[in-house]
mmCIF file of C-alpha atoms and ligand atoms in Angstrom:
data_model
loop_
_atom_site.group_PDB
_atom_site.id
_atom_site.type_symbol
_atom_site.label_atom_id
_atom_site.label_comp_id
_atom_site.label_asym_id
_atom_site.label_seq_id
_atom_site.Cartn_x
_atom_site.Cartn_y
_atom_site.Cartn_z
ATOM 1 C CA UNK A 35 128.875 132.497 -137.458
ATOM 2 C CA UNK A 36 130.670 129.585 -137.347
ATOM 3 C CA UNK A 37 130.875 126.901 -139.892
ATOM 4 C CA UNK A 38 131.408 129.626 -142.123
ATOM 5 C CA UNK A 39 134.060 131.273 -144.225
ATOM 6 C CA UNK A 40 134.755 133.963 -146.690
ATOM 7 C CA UNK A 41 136.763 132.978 -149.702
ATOM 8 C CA UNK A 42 137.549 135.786 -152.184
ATOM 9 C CA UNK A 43 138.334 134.852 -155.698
ATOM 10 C CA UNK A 44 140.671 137.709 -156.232
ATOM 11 C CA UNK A 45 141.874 139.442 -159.429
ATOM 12 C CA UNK A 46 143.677 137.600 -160.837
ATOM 13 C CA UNK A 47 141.415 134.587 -160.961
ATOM 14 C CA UNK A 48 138.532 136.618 -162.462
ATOM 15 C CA UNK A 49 140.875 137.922 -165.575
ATOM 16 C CA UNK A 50 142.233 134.237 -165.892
ATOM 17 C CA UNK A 51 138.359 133.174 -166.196
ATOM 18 C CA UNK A 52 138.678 130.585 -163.434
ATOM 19 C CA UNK A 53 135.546 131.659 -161.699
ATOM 20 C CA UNK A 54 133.899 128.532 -162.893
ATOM 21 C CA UNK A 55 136.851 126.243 -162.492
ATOM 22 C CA UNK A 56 137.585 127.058 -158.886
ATOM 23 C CA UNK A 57 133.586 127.104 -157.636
ATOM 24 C CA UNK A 58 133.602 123.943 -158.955
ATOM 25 C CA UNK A 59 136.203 122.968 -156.767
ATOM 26 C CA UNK A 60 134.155 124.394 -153.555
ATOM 27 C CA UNK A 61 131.417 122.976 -153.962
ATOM 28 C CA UNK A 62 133.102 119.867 -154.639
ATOM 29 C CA UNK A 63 134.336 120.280 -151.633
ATOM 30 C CA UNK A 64 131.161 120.125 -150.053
ATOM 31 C CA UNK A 65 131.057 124.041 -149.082
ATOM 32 C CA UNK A 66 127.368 125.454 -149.709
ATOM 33 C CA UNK A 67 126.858 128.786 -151.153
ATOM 34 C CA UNK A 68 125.150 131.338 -149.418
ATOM 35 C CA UNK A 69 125.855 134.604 -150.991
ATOM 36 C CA UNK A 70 127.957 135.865 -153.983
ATOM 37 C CA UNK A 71 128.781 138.757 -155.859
ATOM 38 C CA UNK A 72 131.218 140.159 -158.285
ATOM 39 C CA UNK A 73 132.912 143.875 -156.963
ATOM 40 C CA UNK A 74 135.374 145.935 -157.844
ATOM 41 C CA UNK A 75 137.630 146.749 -154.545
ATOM 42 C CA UNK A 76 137.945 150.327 -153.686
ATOM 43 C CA UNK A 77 141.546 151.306 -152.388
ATOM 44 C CA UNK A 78 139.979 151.958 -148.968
ATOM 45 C CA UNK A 79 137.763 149.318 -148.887
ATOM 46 C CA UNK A 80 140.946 146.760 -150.343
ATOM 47 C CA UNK A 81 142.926 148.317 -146.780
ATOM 48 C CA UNK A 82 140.000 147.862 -144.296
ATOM 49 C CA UNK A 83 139.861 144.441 -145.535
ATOM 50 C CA UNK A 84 143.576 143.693 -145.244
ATOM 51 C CA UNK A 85 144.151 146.325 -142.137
ATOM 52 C CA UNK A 86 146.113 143.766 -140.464
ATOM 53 C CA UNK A 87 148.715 143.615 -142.992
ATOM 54 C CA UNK A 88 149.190 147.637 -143.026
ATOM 55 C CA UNK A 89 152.758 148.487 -142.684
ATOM 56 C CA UNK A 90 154.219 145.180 -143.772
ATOM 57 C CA UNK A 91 156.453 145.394 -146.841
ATOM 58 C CA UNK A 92 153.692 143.871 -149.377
ATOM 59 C CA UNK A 93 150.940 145.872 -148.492
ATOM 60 C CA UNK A 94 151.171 148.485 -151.302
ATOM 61 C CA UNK A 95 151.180 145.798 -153.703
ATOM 62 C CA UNK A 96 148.537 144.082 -152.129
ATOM 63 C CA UNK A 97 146.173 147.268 -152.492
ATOM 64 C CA UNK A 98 147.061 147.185 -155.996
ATOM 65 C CA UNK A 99 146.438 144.088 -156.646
ATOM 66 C CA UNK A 100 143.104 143.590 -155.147
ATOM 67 C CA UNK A 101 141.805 146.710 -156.684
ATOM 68 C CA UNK A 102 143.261 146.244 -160.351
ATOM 69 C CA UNK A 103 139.800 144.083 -161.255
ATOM 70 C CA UNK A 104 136.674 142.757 -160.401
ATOM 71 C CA UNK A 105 137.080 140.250 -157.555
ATOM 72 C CA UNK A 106 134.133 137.266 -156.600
ATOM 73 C CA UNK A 107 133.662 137.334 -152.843
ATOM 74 C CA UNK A 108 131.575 134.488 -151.557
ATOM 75 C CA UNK A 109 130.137 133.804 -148.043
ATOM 76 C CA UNK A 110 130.586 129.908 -147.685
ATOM 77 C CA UNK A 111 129.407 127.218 -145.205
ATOM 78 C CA UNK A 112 130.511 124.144 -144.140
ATOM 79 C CA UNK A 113 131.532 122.104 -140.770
ATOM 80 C CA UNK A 114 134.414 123.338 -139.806
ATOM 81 C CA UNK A 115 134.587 125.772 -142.982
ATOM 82 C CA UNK A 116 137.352 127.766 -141.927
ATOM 83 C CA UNK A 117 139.893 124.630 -141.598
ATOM 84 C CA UNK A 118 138.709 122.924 -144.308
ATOM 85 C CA UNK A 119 138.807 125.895 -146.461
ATOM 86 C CA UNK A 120 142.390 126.805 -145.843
ATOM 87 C CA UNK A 121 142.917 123.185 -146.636
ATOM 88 C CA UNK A 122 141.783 123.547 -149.634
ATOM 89 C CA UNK A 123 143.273 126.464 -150.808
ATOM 90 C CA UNK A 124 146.757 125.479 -149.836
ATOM 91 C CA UNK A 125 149.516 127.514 -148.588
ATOM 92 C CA UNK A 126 149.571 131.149 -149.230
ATOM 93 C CA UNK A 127 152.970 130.652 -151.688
ATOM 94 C CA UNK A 128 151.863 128.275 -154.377
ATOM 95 C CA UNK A 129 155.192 126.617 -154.537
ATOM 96 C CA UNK A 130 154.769 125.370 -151.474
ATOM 97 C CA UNK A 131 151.151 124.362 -151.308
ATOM 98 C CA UNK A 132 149.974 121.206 -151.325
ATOM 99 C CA UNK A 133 148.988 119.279 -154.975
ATOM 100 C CA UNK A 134 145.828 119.244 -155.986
ATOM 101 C CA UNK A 135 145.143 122.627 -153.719
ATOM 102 C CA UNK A 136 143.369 125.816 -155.584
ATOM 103 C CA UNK A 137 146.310 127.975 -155.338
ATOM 104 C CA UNK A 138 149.487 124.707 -156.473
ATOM 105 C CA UNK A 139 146.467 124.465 -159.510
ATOM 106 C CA UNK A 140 146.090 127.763 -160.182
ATOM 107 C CA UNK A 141 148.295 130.545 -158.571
ATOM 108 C CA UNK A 142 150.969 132.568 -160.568
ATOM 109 C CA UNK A 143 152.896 133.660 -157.393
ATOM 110 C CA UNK A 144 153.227 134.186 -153.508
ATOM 111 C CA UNK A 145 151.080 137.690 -154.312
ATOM 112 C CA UNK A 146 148.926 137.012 -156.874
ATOM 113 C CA UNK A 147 147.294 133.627 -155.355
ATOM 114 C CA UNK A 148 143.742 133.640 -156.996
ATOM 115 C CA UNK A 149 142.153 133.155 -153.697
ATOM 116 C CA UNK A 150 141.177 134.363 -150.451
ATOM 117 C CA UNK A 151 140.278 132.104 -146.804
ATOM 118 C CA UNK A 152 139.406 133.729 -143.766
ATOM 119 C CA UNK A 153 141.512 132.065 -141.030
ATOM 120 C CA UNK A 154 139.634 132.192 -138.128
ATOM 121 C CA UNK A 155 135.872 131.825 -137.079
ATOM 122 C CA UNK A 156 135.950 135.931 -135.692
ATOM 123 C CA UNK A 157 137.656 137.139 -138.957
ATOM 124 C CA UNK A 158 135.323 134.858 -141.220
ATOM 125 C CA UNK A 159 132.198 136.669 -139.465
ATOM 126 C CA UNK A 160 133.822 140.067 -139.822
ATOM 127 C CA UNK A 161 135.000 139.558 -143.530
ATOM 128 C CA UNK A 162 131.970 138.232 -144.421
ATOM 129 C CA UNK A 163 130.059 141.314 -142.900
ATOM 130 C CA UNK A 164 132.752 143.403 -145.091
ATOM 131 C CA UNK A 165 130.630 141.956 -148.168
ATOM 132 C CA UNK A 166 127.173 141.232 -147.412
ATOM 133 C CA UNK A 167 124.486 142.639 -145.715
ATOM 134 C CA UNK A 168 121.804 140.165 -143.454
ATOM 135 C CA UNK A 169 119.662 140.631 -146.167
ATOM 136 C CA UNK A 170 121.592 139.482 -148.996
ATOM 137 C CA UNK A 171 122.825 136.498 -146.864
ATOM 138 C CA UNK A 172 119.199 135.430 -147.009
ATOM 139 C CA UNK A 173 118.920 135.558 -142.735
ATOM 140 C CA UNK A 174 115.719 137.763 -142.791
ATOM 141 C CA UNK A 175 112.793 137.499 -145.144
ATOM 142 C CA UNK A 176 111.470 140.971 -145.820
ATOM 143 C CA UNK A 177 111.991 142.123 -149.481
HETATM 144 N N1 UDP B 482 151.005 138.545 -149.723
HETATM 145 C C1 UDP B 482 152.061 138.995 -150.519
HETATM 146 N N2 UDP B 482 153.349 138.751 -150.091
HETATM 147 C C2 UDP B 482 153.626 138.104 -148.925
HETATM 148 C C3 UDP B 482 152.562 137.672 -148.118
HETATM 149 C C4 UDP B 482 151.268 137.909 -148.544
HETATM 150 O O1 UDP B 482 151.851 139.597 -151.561
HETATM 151 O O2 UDP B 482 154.822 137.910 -148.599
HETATM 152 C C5 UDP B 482 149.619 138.780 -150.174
HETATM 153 C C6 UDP B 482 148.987 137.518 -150.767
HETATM 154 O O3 UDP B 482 148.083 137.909 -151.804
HETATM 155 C C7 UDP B 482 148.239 136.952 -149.557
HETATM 156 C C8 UDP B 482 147.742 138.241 -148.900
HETATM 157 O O4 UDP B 482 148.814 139.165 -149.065
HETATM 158 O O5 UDP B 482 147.218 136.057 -149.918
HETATM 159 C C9 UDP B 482 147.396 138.126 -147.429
HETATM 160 O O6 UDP B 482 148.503 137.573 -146.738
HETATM 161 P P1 UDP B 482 148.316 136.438 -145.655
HETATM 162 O O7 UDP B 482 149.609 136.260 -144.961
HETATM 163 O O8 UDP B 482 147.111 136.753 -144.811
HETATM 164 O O9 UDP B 482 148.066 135.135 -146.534
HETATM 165 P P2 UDP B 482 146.727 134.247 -146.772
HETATM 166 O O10 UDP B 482 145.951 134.259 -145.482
HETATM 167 O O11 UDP B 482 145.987 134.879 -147.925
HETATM 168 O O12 UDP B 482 147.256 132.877 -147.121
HETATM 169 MG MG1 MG B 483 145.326 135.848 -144.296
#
């Protein structure tokens, strides 16, 4: 699984009808699409996917957040995709991300950031497992 990533655009970039906008920016970036879909987050399926931030102080909101919409998660590949994606997304606070960066461009706050990055080659495999099935990532052939 490596050379790929899962980015999520979350929420908030779906109601501020940036889907186009920031997929431009991807591929731009010279990611490839394999798989997308548009979902609407269950609270337990919003937790599993952030279980590592359980118990920290923003997790609540963070639930809310992801589940208060339909959300675009899309399995992405690239050389070194997991780098280069975080790269391009920028820091998770938009203040302090770098210009020209998907979140500095288009993130309201720290929280509500527009996008998701996996940050490592095991949690890209995983999250992208979270979404999509072998079959829908296009890695077998029977219908
Ligand atoms: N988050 C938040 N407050 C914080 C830190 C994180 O609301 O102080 C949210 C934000 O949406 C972030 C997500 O929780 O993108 C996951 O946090 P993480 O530290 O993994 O940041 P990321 O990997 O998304 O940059
Ligand atoms: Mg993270």
């Amino acid at each position: 699984m490596s050379n790929r990533t899962l980015a999520i655009i979350k929420p908030d970039g779906v109601q501020k009808n940036l889907i186009g906008q920031i997929i431009t920016k991807i591929t731009e970036a010279g990611f490839k699409i394999k798989a997308i879909k548009m979902v609407r987050l269950t609270k337990d399926s919003a937790g599993g996917f952030y279980e590592v931030h359980k118990g920290k102080f923003f997790f609540e909101g963070l639930i809310e957040y992801m589940t208060s919409g339909p959300c675009v998660p899309i399995a992405l590949e690239k050389e070194n995709a997991v780098a280069d994606f975080r790269k391009l997304i920028g820091t998770t606070d938009p203040a302090l991300a770098d210009k020209g960066t998907i979140r500095k461009l288009y993130a309201a706050s720290k929280a509500e950031n527009v996008i998701h990055g996996s940050d490592s080659d095991e949690n890209a495999a995983i999250e992208i497992a979270h979404f999509f099935s072998r079959k829908e990532l296009l890695e077998n052939s029977v219908s």
